[in-house]
Amino acid sequence: MPIQFLEEQSLFLLETDNTAYAILLAPHGQLIHTYWGEKLPFPDDYPGQPHNVAHSSFGTWGNDLAAELPVPYNILELEPSIRLSFADGTRDLRLKYVKHSIEGENLTIDLKDEFYGLELQLGYRVFPDCDILTRRVSLINTGQESIRLDEVLSGNVLLPDDKGDYRFSHLSGAHMIEFQLDREPVQPGRKVIEGRHNYTGHNHNPFFALDLVESPATETSGEVWYGALAWSGNWKIVVEQVRSHRKRTRVGGGINDWDFEWELKAGETFETPELVIGYSAAGFGPVSRNLHRYQLEHILPSRFAQDLRPVLYNSWEAVLFDVTEAAQREIATKAAQLGVELFVVDDGWFGERHSDNAGLGDWTVNRQKFPDGLEPLIRHVNDLGMKFGIWVEPEMVNPDSDLYRAHPDWAYHYPNRQPTLARTQLILNLGRPDVQEYLFEALDRLLTDHNIAYIKWDYNRAIAEAGGTGIPTANRREHWVRHYQGLYGLVDRLRAKHPDVLFESCSGGGGRVDMGILAHYDQFWTSDNTDPLDRLPIQQGFGLAYPAKTMFSWVTDMNNNAAPYSLRYRFLSSFMGGLGVGANLHHFSEEQMREAAHWVAEYKRIRPIVQAGELYRLTPLEDHTEKKDSYAVGYVAKDKSQAVIIALDRKSHFWRNPRRLRLEGLEPETVYRLSGDIAEREPARLSGQALRTRGILPRLEGELAAALITLEKEG
Ligand code: DGJ
């Protein structure tokens, strides 16, 4: 039973295959966290009480520091999970347990304020075979008057306080250098990573991991407490250390309280997004694999969740806005010769879109570029055996567009300020039902009138004037949340009507990658930096939290390092996720075309292992300050019958210290046949155990060499 209430100890026990989480229902009706870690054999093994801490008149001591849900009352030094104001100005909460229900893998604990009409539900769900637990909070106003919500986090958890100091790992960066791994010791006080720009953000990603300073986790060993927030609007994750007579570290997250406010009217409910958390006793490898499995099996929209993603071609980097029917036809013909399965027309096909100065908002075909509409091109693409996809950026508007001229009020703005443009565009207020309706109609028409199999949905600016007009709650700072309720609802509505369209989330590359948006979109554009060497740390960071199937990577002509990249190198760097081609194929010689076609075929051969298998990083995780000699990853098929190793040299000179690559996850006593780029005198057959302990040396000779090795179970 994954969830139990142990009457005798008054303990809620939530267990996954390898982990456990326990909450004490204290005699005075409060919930106290007592355990988060490895699963233990017997219920009596779990601590029924938190560590006892003396009380002091100078702040939060004793059990309150272990509160399952810190709220302002007498727990003022901790990051509160909830801050609010009742109509009479009372700003604290005195919550008492009312009841709970356990239904399969779900636990709901109902609490209510001892005086005011406010009920709170703590929702937990366990995913036993993913070793994942989710937490969320619902607030229900059962009174007569509105309650002002100032903060409602999804969860906040205490880490074990007897294991020493913690190290915080998170993903940070910027446009073109997303998902760089940052690591730092947890210190007294509070560390906040957040998004404040109305999208997940390039600067930080809502993922966290904490391991121990004294025994740092590797890929295969050490304890890690980790999690992510499933939300694409403003968010925050807080890691804090409070000292009583021992250090106590907590981690929590949810919708960002910065500039947030919500009027919870009588009878209404406010629901938070989910905080996804997990524990690994075996290092960072399981952190990623558990999160990946959880997303693949429980988050991805079901229509394509089990399907392999097609190889796509996109001409954005090759021709930018210069898309015309004639030119796209030609490049589509070349893409088909490579074995591409989905041909995508990117930005530039609509309105007066000749550059990024105009057109956003007018989702009708530009007749100068496509004199007979999109149909002739789509037919051509389909006749070549490819599906057709198209780019849109529905949440945006250029002032130079028919949409803006008709509805200037639909963009976020302040009435007496000049709107600040970025990439000459403004953001539409998706919280407005009329905006949602306009976009639904425009996109529905596009999808109804054309045989479109894929949408690349972009979002290309941070917000400036975060003010909205035209909805009753415009001034209440609610639009941060309403925008995403509107967006998620809009995409779901489009998907319901057009179930066979694959949706990709893009935001100037990887600006909107999170587990919230992944419940509505099928894959991500990872980064606008497509240099194959620069991509490696980006892909490493992305893969720490998000699955390979969703990580799109194109082979383009970008070369930020003036490096002698071979086509082999460019392709193998892109083999680590979903494959795309974005190079200008008119510049490819016949020989390069033949070689590229070979690599596309190779990718298709290994695609089921990469996209549906499990990821093993074969070189140690590196933070953004490091750059090791090589980068290598392995993918093992679910049934362990096949595996792939991709290894890339990263130095622009001969690789002097070849690294044996040790692959976990195989059947120890099964013999695997190895083929591909194996170093001389290396065996062609090895057992799973030997591959794990002795490893295999790839053939990486010369600068920026790249190796692809496949493993196949014998017999
Ligand atoms: C940003 C995306 O990341 C690019 O791939 C491309 O679609 C451009 N926007 C188009 O404006």
XYZ file of C-alpha atoms and ligand atoms in Angstrom:
726
model
C 0.000 0.000 0.000
C 1.702 3.197 -1.070
C -0.171 5.357 1.472
C -1.182 4.421 5.001
C -2.315 6.158 8.132
C -0.723 4.365 11.083
C -3.319 4.926 13.799
C -1.095 4.004 16.720
C 1.671 6.434 15.808
C -0.762 8.896 14.231
C 1.540 8.924 11.213
C 0.818 9.349 7.519
C 3.276 7.159 5.644
C 3.730 7.635 1.906
C 5.951 5.069 0.227
C 7.280 4.546 -3.274
C 9.314 1.529 -4.386
C 12.488 2.887 -2.769
C 11.577 5.996 -0.791
C 9.311 7.156 2.013
C 7.849 10.357 3.385
C 6.149 10.636 6.794
C 3.935 13.249 8.440
C 2.859 13.179 12.068
C -0.633 14.261 12.996
C 0.189 15.873 16.346
C -2.322 15.809 19.228
C -3.184 19.482 18.804
C -4.192 18.857 15.159
C -1.030 20.157 13.496
C 0.955 18.366 10.823
C 4.631 17.778 11.541
C 7.096 16.423 9.001
C 9.174 13.537 10.360
C 10.847 11.704 7.488
C 11.936 11.951 3.829
C 14.432 9.405 2.573
C 15.044 5.747 1.918
C 12.169 3.314 2.337
C 12.519 1.229 5.515
C 11.329 -2.356 6.036
C 8.751 -1.791 8.798
C 6.394 1.042 9.719
C 7.938 1.153 13.196
C 11.285 1.991 11.625
C 10.122 5.509 10.771
C 10.577 8.322 13.281
C 7.261 9.238 14.846
C 8.552 12.601 16.081
C 10.878 15.241 14.688
C 14.116 15.950 16.496
C 13.248 17.671 19.689
C 14.390 21.260 19.861
C 14.145 23.463 22.960
C 11.637 26.300 22.924
C 12.728 29.903 23.054
C 10.801 33.125 23.350
C 12.915 34.526 20.496
C 11.339 32.833 17.563
C 10.347 29.609 15.944
C 11.677 26.683 17.866
C 10.537 23.232 18.703
C 8.292 21.280 16.393
C 7.141 24.314 14.461
C 10.409 24.255 12.543
C 9.307 20.873 11.229
C 5.838 22.042 10.202
C 4.548 20.271 7.107
C 3.044 23.556 5.984
C 4.686 26.625 7.529
C 2.173 29.467 7.796
C 2.436 32.794 9.588
C 1.322 32.311 13.133
C 4.288 31.659 15.326
C 6.523 30.422 12.493
C 7.781 33.695 11.163
C 11.375 32.974 10.246
C 10.508 30.259 7.758
C 9.445 30.903 4.206
C 5.682 30.708 4.654
C 3.685 28.449 2.368
C 0.677 30.710 2.690
C 0.232 34.419 3.379
C -3.190 35.985 3.284
C -5.440 38.623 4.734
C -8.993 38.059 5.923
C -11.507 40.852 5.375
C -11.013 42.218 8.911
C -7.255 42.496 8.443
C -6.267 39.331 10.304
C -3.142 38.002 8.621
C -2.386 34.771 10.394
C -3.707 31.287 9.994
C -4.533 28.752 12.685
C -5.101 25.535 10.881
C -6.413 22.384 12.449
C -6.762 18.917 10.996
C -10.341 18.003 10.057
C -10.157 14.713 8.165
C -8.235 12.851 5.522
C -8.948 10.462 2.710
C -6.717 7.878 1.068
C -7.717 6.734 -2.386
C -5.164 4.467 -3.980
C -2.129 6.618 -4.609
C -3.756 9.869 -3.452
C -3.854 11.340 0.017
C -5.917 14.419 0.812
C -5.644 16.016 4.221
C -8.341 18.569 5.037
C -7.549 21.389 7.438
C -9.511 24.456 8.418
C -8.927 27.706 10.175
C -10.111 27.609 13.775
C -12.202 30.772 13.321
C -12.497 31.982 9.722
C -14.300 30.309 6.823
C -11.225 28.929 5.119
C -10.548 25.309 4.311
C -7.296 23.996 3.031
C -6.582 20.713 1.322
C -3.125 19.258 1.137
C -2.987 16.921 -1.818
C -0.289 14.257 -2.162
C 0.124 11.691 -4.880
C 2.729 8.962 -5.007
C 4.133 7.405 -8.175
C 5.684 4.237 -6.721
C 7.734 3.012 -9.674
C 9.056 6.520 -10.403
C 10.012 7.146 -6.756
C 8.185 10.445 -7.119
C 5.701 12.243 -4.913
C 3.699 15.328 -5.814
C 2.293 17.957 -3.478
C -0.270 20.668 -4.001
C -2.494 22.949 -1.960
C -6.111 24.007 -2.487
C -7.666 26.882 -0.567
C -11.443 27.076 -0.332
C -13.222 30.166 0.907
C -16.224 28.869 2.861
C -16.951 32.282 4.411
C -19.036 35.197 3.213
C -16.297 37.696 2.420
C -13.342 37.703 0.058
C -9.920 36.677 1.321
C -6.826 38.283 -0.201
C -4.129 35.738 -0.969
C -0.564 37.069 -0.980
C 1.297 33.787 -1.316
C 0.328 30.157 -1.815
C 3.238 27.794 -2.386
C 2.698 24.244 -3.572
C 4.859 22.752 -0.854
C 7.788 23.236 1.432
C 9.733 20.312 2.863
C 12.189 19.799 5.686
C 15.341 17.877 4.881
C 16.913 15.511 7.416
C 18.747 17.656 9.954
C 21.259 15.089 11.164
C 23.228 14.548 7.977
C 25.444 17.601 7.861
C 25.445 20.482 5.414
C 23.773 20.476 2.034
C 24.869 21.474 -1.457
C 22.288 23.040 -3.769
C 22.402 22.202 -7.498
C 20.237 24.138 -9.927
C 20.062 25.143 -13.566
C 20.757 28.709 -14.558
C 21.864 30.598 -17.650
C 20.622 33.004 -20.278
C 19.313 32.989 -23.838
C 21.729 30.750 -25.815
C 23.313 29.291 -22.644
C 20.378 27.699 -20.906
C 20.484 24.900 -18.299
C 24.014 25.453 -16.990
C 24.571 23.526 -13.786
C 25.269 25.727 -10.760
C 26.290 24.315 -7.418
C 26.709 26.036 -4.067
C 26.705 25.189 -0.382
C 23.502 25.951 1.504
C 24.223 28.721 3.986
C 22.194 30.236 6.817
C 19.480 32.382 5.289
C 17.484 32.054 2.148
C 18.434 31.371 -1.457
C 15.750 32.047 -4.040
C 15.746 31.052 -7.682
C 12.793 32.358 -9.598
C 11.059 33.484 -12.743
C 9.440 36.931 -12.750
C 8.993 37.667 -16.449
C 5.753 35.852 -17.203
C 7.521 32.772 -18.511
C 9.664 30.059 -16.976
C 12.782 31.922 -17.999
C 16.230 31.404 -19.476
C 17.943 32.539 -16.284
C 16.676 29.857 -13.957
C 14.723 26.665 -14.331
C 12.346 25.399 -11.618
C 14.421 22.326 -10.778
C 16.449 21.716 -7.620
C 18.647 19.016 -6.137
C 20.304 18.871 -2.724
C 23.054 16.469 -1.776
C 25.457 16.367 1.150
C 28.642 18.423 1.347
C 30.505 15.730 3.262
C 29.546 12.944 0.885
C 28.706 14.544 -2.455
C 26.613 12.389 -4.729
C 28.048 11.019 -7.965
C 26.085 9.548 -10.847
C 25.779 6.254 -8.996
C 26.159 6.959 -5.291
C 25.138 9.341 -2.557
C 21.888 10.799 -1.322
C 19.987 13.413 -3.334
C 16.719 15.184 -2.496
C 15.318 16.780 -5.607
C 12.279 18.225 -7.271
C 10.702 20.548 -9.788
C 7.726 22.810 -10.058
C 5.093 22.147 -12.708
C 4.358 25.775 -13.638
C 5.323 28.089 -16.510
C 4.284 31.449 -15.073
C 6.196 33.349 -12.396
C 7.614 30.824 -9.953
C 10.076 30.541 -7.126
C 12.052 27.863 -5.372
C 13.459 28.679 -1.959
C 16.193 26.817 -0.142
C 16.645 28.041 3.404
C 18.681 27.177 6.397
C 17.484 28.180 9.837
C 19.540 27.625 12.941
C 18.063 26.537 16.224
C 20.546 24.410 18.115
C 21.020 22.515 14.887
C 20.837 23.600 11.272
C 17.569 22.946 9.559
C 17.326 23.052 5.802
C 14.045 23.335 3.963
C 13.180 23.536 0.301
C 9.908 24.737 -1.121
C 8.375 26.219 -4.188
C 5.355 27.414 -6.010
C 3.830 30.359 -7.809
C 6.012 33.402 -7.148
C 4.572 35.697 -4.488
C 6.461 38.621 -6.063
C 3.763 41.003 -7.372
C 1.163 38.283 -6.776
C -2.245 38.860 -5.323
C -5.473 36.913 -5.655
C -8.965 37.726 -4.494
C -10.478 34.487 -3.248
C -14.158 35.238 -3.350
C -16.745 33.512 -1.156
C -17.262 29.961 -2.363
C -14.192 29.949 -4.641
C -11.170 27.664 -4.648
C -7.548 28.470 -5.504
C -5.376 25.567 -6.595
C -1.620 25.558 -6.804
C 0.411 23.742 -9.423
C 2.216 20.597 -8.375
C 5.570 20.441 -6.669
C 7.218 17.224 -7.814
C 9.729 15.767 -5.342
C 11.895 12.703 -5.039
C 14.759 11.142 -3.153
C 17.615 9.048 -4.514
C 19.986 6.967 -2.412
C 22.092 6.201 -5.492
C 23.193 9.566 -6.835
C 22.126 11.815 -9.682
C 21.581 9.056 -12.268
C 18.284 7.942 -10.693
C 17.282 11.582 -10.149
C 17.133 12.079 -13.902
C 15.745 8.662 -14.778
C 12.962 8.925 -12.192
C 11.980 12.399 -13.339
C 12.098 11.289 -16.975
C 9.938 8.240 -16.343
C 7.479 10.324 -14.375
C 7.134 12.849 -17.190
C 6.959 10.248 -19.951
C 4.373 8.135 -18.164
C 2.349 10.675 -16.232
C 2.779 14.197 -17.606
C 3.163 14.199 -21.390
C -0.138 14.616 -23.247
C -1.307 11.070 -23.893
C -1.815 11.273 -27.681
C 1.894 11.121 -28.531
C 3.340 10.061 -25.178
C 4.296 6.590 -26.424
C 5.228 7.631 -29.970
C 8.720 8.277 -31.253
C 9.234 11.868 -32.344
C 9.799 12.480 -36.072
C 13.054 13.813 -37.541
C 12.314 17.376 -38.625
C 13.765 19.993 -40.922
C 13.455 23.713 -40.093
C 14.970 26.436 -42.275
C 15.010 29.212 -39.628
C 18.765 29.343 -39.193
C 19.318 28.888 -42.928
C 17.036 31.622 -44.325
C 15.451 33.461 -41.347
C 12.300 35.341 -42.461
C 12.960 34.725 -46.115
C 10.388 31.970 -46.509
C 8.656 31.809 -49.876
C 6.770 28.986 -51.490
C 9.382 28.538 -54.200
C 12.375 28.487 -51.860
C 10.680 26.274 -49.279
C 9.711 23.796 -52.000
C 13.341 23.494 -53.045
C 14.667 23.029 -49.559
C 11.872 20.569 -48.753
C 12.943 18.448 -51.713
C 16.465 18.338 -50.315
C 15.248 17.612 -46.781
C 13.256 14.652 -48.088
C 16.440 13.252 -49.658
C 17.951 13.106 -46.179
C 15.083 11.054 -44.791
C 13.446 13.906 -42.868
C 9.904 13.079 -41.733
C 8.488 16.497 -40.834
C 9.116 19.710 -42.744
C 8.558 22.887 -40.724
C 8.029 26.434 -41.999
C 9.268 28.753 -39.261
C 8.697 32.485 -38.682
C 7.844 34.728 -41.660
C 4.905 33.030 -43.450
C 2.063 35.271 -42.202
C 0.815 38.871 -42.151
C 3.372 41.497 -43.123
C 6.140 39.499 -41.515
C 9.331 40.339 -43.404
C 11.408 40.943 -40.293
C 10.676 40.969 -36.583
C 9.132 44.449 -36.841
C 5.637 43.522 -37.961
C 2.963 40.925 -38.395
C 2.656 39.087 -35.083
C -1.041 38.722 -34.343
C -2.163 38.409 -37.979
C -2.275 34.658 -38.447
C -3.163 34.630 -42.129
C -0.876 33.590 -44.970
C 1.255 36.278 -46.619
C 0.216 36.168 -50.290
C 3.385 37.766 -51.581
C 5.377 34.860 -50.247
C 2.737 32.174 -50.805
C 0.646 33.406 -53.748
C -1.725 30.434 -53.653
C -1.690 30.017 -49.903
C 0.080 27.223 -48.042
C -1.710 24.390 -49.813
C 0.655 23.916 -52.783
C 3.660 23.719 -50.462
C 1.896 21.362 -48.068
C 0.928 19.102 -50.977
C 4.506 19.129 -52.220
C 5.821 18.265 -48.765
C 3.234 15.501 -48.336
C 4.010 14.130 -51.799
C 7.632 13.902 -50.744
C 6.469 11.664 -47.887
C 6.884 14.243 -45.136
C 4.419 15.778 -42.735
C 4.043 19.542 -42.612
C 4.530 21.767 -39.567
C 4.358 25.492 -38.919
C 5.621 28.150 -36.481
C 3.367 30.493 -34.488
C 3.830 32.916 -31.610
C 0.217 33.398 -30.540
C 0.766 35.233 -27.254
C 2.499 38.138 -28.998
C 1.559 41.128 -31.101
C 3.585 43.676 -33.073
C 2.221 47.225 -32.860
C 2.516 47.137 -36.649
C -0.233 44.569 -37.150
C -3.938 44.627 -37.918
C -4.605 42.963 -34.585
C -2.910 45.694 -32.566
C -4.527 48.458 -34.602
C -7.914 46.912 -33.812
C -7.260 45.972 -30.165
C -4.418 47.926 -28.572
C -5.962 47.116 -25.204
C -5.335 43.420 -25.582
C -1.617 43.808 -24.891
C -0.346 44.158 -21.328
C 0.268 47.837 -20.667
C -0.240 50.641 -18.166
C -2.696 53.327 -19.278
C -0.325 56.285 -18.893
C 2.928 54.725 -19.975
C 4.463 54.184 -23.368
C 4.641 50.391 -23.836
C 8.207 49.066 -23.831
C 8.931 47.038 -26.917
C 11.274 44.070 -27.016
C 11.929 42.489 -30.421
C 9.366 45.126 -31.474
C 6.580 43.168 -29.814
C 4.160 43.201 -26.892
C 2.527 40.385 -24.963
C -1.186 39.687 -25.212
C -3.165 39.324 -22.021
C -4.156 35.666 -22.218
C -6.224 36.069 -19.071
C -8.843 37.857 -21.201
C -11.540 35.566 -22.587
C -11.778 37.687 -25.785
C -8.053 37.223 -26.452
C -8.357 33.494 -25.855
C -11.298 33.363 -28.232
C -9.499 35.309 -30.972
C -6.487 33.018 -30.760
C -8.591 29.895 -30.659
C -10.432 30.944 -33.794
C -7.273 31.977 -35.661
C -5.370 28.795 -34.842
C -8.388 26.552 -35.261
C -8.860 28.000 -38.746
C -5.200 27.445 -39.588
C -5.383 23.823 -38.444
C -8.787 23.157 -40.003
C -7.909 24.616 -43.403
C -4.526 22.915 -43.746
C -2.995 19.519 -43.305
C -0.740 20.598 -40.447
C 0.784 17.911 -38.252
C 2.950 20.029 -35.944
C 2.927 23.456 -34.327
C 6.033 25.175 -32.997
C 4.630 27.589 -30.399
C 7.146 30.320 -29.624
C 7.305 33.062 -26.942
C 10.000 35.649 -27.489
C 10.146 38.340 -24.876
C 10.159 39.064 -21.154
C 7.346 41.258 -19.904
C 7.773 44.946 -19.083
C 4.473 46.675 -18.219
C 2.670 43.930 -16.339
C -0.682 45.659 -16.328
C -3.893 44.506 -17.875
C -7.147 46.165 -18.694
C -10.531 44.870 -19.705
C -11.009 42.202 -17.088
C -12.496 42.897 -13.674
C -9.453 41.657 -11.830
C -7.035 43.661 -13.948
C -5.526 45.565 -11.073
C -5.270 42.755 -8.659
C -2.027 41.274 -9.926
C -3.851 38.124 -10.846
C -2.899 38.159 -14.500
C 0.385 36.333 -13.830
C -1.660 33.274 -12.998
C -4.583 33.968 -15.312
C -2.231 34.165 -18.312
C -1.189 30.570 -17.768
C -4.659 29.330 -16.956
C -5.629 30.941 -20.276
C -2.675 29.496 -22.191
C -2.979 25.944 -20.883
C -6.740 26.048 -21.521
C -6.278 27.376 -25.060
C -3.789 24.687 -26.037
C -5.944 21.966 -24.516
C -8.942 23.231 -26.467
C -6.975 23.231 -29.715
C -5.644 19.761 -28.999
C -9.098 18.429 -28.252
C -10.270 19.639 -31.661
C -7.055 18.692 -33.505
C -5.810 15.619 -31.636
C -3.284 14.589 -34.284
C -1.209 17.760 -34.130
C 2.114 17.551 -32.282
C 2.890 20.680 -30.227
C 6.377 21.974 -29.497
C 7.036 24.589 -26.823
C 9.708 27.131 -27.657
C 10.723 30.388 -26.060
C 13.756 31.774 -27.835
C 15.122 28.265 -27.342
C 14.714 26.835 -23.851
C 12.990 29.717 -22.100
C 9.793 27.832 -21.330
C 10.832 24.353 -20.331
C 9.063 23.021 -17.255
C 6.778 20.210 -16.142
C 3.734 22.485 -16.184
C 3.873 23.198 -19.902
C 4.830 19.600 -20.622
C 1.314 18.523 -19.669
C 0.105 20.457 -22.743
C 2.969 20.283 -25.284
C 4.837 17.228 -26.570
C 8.395 18.477 -26.918
C 10.747 21.427 -26.469
C 13.053 23.517 -28.586
C 16.080 23.384 -26.299
C 18.222 26.379 -27.221
C 18.881 28.842 -30.013
C 22.526 27.979 -29.557
C 22.963 25.100 -31.991
C 26.757 24.972 -31.990
C 27.412 21.248 -31.375
C 30.057 21.864 -28.707
C 28.213 24.653 -26.875
C 25.178 22.391 -26.872
C 26.756 19.760 -24.642
C 26.430 21.512 -21.250
C 23.008 22.800 -22.334
C 21.893 19.262 -23.116
C 23.466 17.920 -19.938
C 21.480 20.408 -17.826
C 18.268 19.855 -19.747
C 18.657 16.082 -19.350
C 19.187 16.380 -15.633
C 15.487 17.118 -15.303
C 13.735 16.557 -18.651
C 13.547 13.512 -20.939
C 15.536 13.050 -24.170
C 12.374 12.488 -26.189
C 11.348 16.089 -25.515
C 14.785 17.687 -26.154
C 15.000 18.836 -29.767
C 18.418 19.363 -31.206
C 19.152 20.475 -34.766
C 22.188 20.034 -36.937
C 22.852 23.546 -38.254
C 25.712 25.603 -39.658
C 26.363 27.454 -36.382
C 29.988 27.378 -35.313
C 30.698 29.682 -32.362
C 34.072 28.139 -31.690
C 35.650 28.382 -35.150
C 35.993 24.645 -34.714
C 36.581 22.024 -37.394
C 33.329 20.191 -36.775
C 32.734 17.157 -38.931
C 29.198 16.271 -39.987
C 29.617 13.199 -37.797
C 30.309 15.451 -34.792
C 27.376 17.733 -35.571
C 24.992 14.820 -35.915
C 26.175 12.881 -32.881
C 25.792 15.972 -30.707
C 22.178 16.152 -31.916
C 21.572 12.409 -31.507
C 21.166 12.911 -27.744
C 17.522 13.935 -28.036
C 14.974 14.396 -30.825
C 16.776 15.060 -34.112
C 16.271 18.038 -36.366
C 18.204 19.437 -39.302
C 18.440 23.194 -39.703
C 21.502 23.609 -41.932
C 21.269 25.340 -45.286
C 21.080 22.264 -47.487
C 21.821 24.299 -50.632
C 25.351 24.641 -49.282
C 25.779 20.899 -48.852
C 27.826 19.108 -51.528
C 26.472 15.861 -52.937
C 28.839 13.984 -50.706
C 27.660 15.887 -47.644
C 24.063 15.182 -48.625
C 24.911 11.462 -48.806
C 26.663 11.582 -45.461
C 23.825 13.516 -43.821
C 21.334 10.952 -45.169
C 23.490 8.220 -43.645
C 23.370 9.944 -40.243
C 19.614 10.463 -40.399
C 19.267 6.716 -41.098
C 21.618 5.948 -38.205
C 19.533 8.124 -35.925
C 16.363 6.325 -36.945
C 18.080 3.048 -36.087
C 18.960 4.161 -32.544
C 15.934 6.434 -32.042
C 13.833 3.915 -30.073
C 16.699 3.483 -27.584
C 17.382 7.216 -27.201
C 13.772 8.360 -27.064
C 12.152 5.481 -25.193
C 15.135 4.150 -23.223
C 16.799 5.411 -20.057
C 19.623 7.933 -19.841
C 22.964 7.185 -18.196
C 25.531 9.971 -18.054
C 28.933 8.359 -18.569
C 31.087 11.349 -17.711
C 30.726 13.095 -14.333
C 28.205 15.910 -14.070
C 30.026 19.147 -14.631
C 29.052 22.562 -13.423
C 29.312 25.665 -15.595
C 32.866 26.406 -14.483
C 34.223 23.107 -15.731
C 34.809 21.745 -19.163
C 36.044 18.202 -19.225
C 37.913 16.593 -22.103
C 34.937 14.647 -23.258
C 31.233 14.212 -22.829
C 29.514 10.850 -23.080
C 26.030 9.523 -22.511
C 24.442 6.115 -22.776
C 20.856 5.091 -23.380
C 19.594 1.666 -22.364
C 16.394 0.238 -23.840
C 13.666 -0.460 -21.276
C 13.950 -4.225 -21.816
C 17.762 -3.965 -21.570
C 18.214 -5.741 -24.882
C 19.973 -2.817 -26.558
C 21.970 0.253 -25.650
C 23.737 3.154 -27.309
C 26.794 5.122 -26.270
C 27.586 8.542 -27.713
C 30.966 10.052 -26.845
C 32.308 13.404 -28.022
C 35.753 14.865 -27.627
C 35.636 18.492 -26.527
C 39.176 19.692 -26.936
C 40.438 21.115 -30.152
C 43.512 18.945 -29.967
C 44.321 15.289 -29.681
C 42.495 13.641 -26.801
C 45.268 12.410 -24.562
C 43.342 10.903 -21.696
C 40.769 8.616 -23.162
C 38.168 7.694 -20.630
C 36.724 4.219 -20.320
C 32.993 4.507 -20.374
C 31.175 2.440 -17.777
C 27.548 1.798 -18.551
C 25.079 0.864 -15.814
C 21.609 -0.479 -16.309
C 22.381 -3.602 -18.360
C 21.666 -7.225 -17.380
C 24.867 -8.249 -15.520
C 25.065 -11.804 -16.816
C 23.977 -11.153 -20.344
C 26.536 -10.855 -23.105
C 26.247 -7.792 -25.327
C 27.728 -7.515 -28.787
C 29.347 -4.139 -29.389
C 29.587 -2.418 -32.721
C 30.612 0.985 -33.962
C 33.432 3.216 -32.793
C 35.273 1.020 -30.311
C 38.994 1.568 -29.734
C 41.440 -0.906 -31.190
C 41.975 -4.110 -29.230
C 38.767 -3.570 -27.245
C 36.506 -6.638 -27.053
C 33.517 -6.915 -29.348
C 31.494 -8.827 -26.732
C 31.181 -8.074 -23.039
C 28.798 -8.949 -20.247
C 26.580 -6.278 -18.723
C 28.612 -6.532 -15.550
C 31.898 -6.039 -17.386
C 30.435 -3.042 -19.188
C 29.556 -1.578 -15.791
C 32.845 -2.290 -14.028
C 35.543 -2.517 -16.702
C 33.805 -0.346 -19.257
C 34.629 0.179 -22.878
C 37.068 2.532 -24.573
C 35.525 4.415 -27.487
C 37.542 5.184 -30.603
C 38.043 8.921 -30.284
C 41.037 9.861 -32.339
C 41.888 13.355 -33.425
C 40.410 16.653 -32.453
C 36.686 16.863 -31.897
C 36.270 13.194 -32.602
C 32.869 11.632 -32.086
C 31.973 8.009 -31.401
C 28.751 6.054 -31.655
C 28.646 2.575 -30.170
C 25.654 0.247 -30.188
C 25.191 -2.717 -27.899
C 22.927 -5.638 -28.652
C 22.043 -8.522 -26.381
C 23.359 -11.802 -27.797
C 21.172 -14.726 -28.698
C 13.068 31.907 -31.617
C 13.203 30.420 -31.835
O 13.952 29.848 -30.813
C 13.828 30.190 -33.206
O 14.019 28.806 -33.413
C 12.930 30.771 -34.260
O 11.710 30.084 -34.285
C 12.717 32.249 -33.997
N 12.261 32.504 -32.663
C 11.735 32.830 -34.979
O 11.424 34.127 -34.725
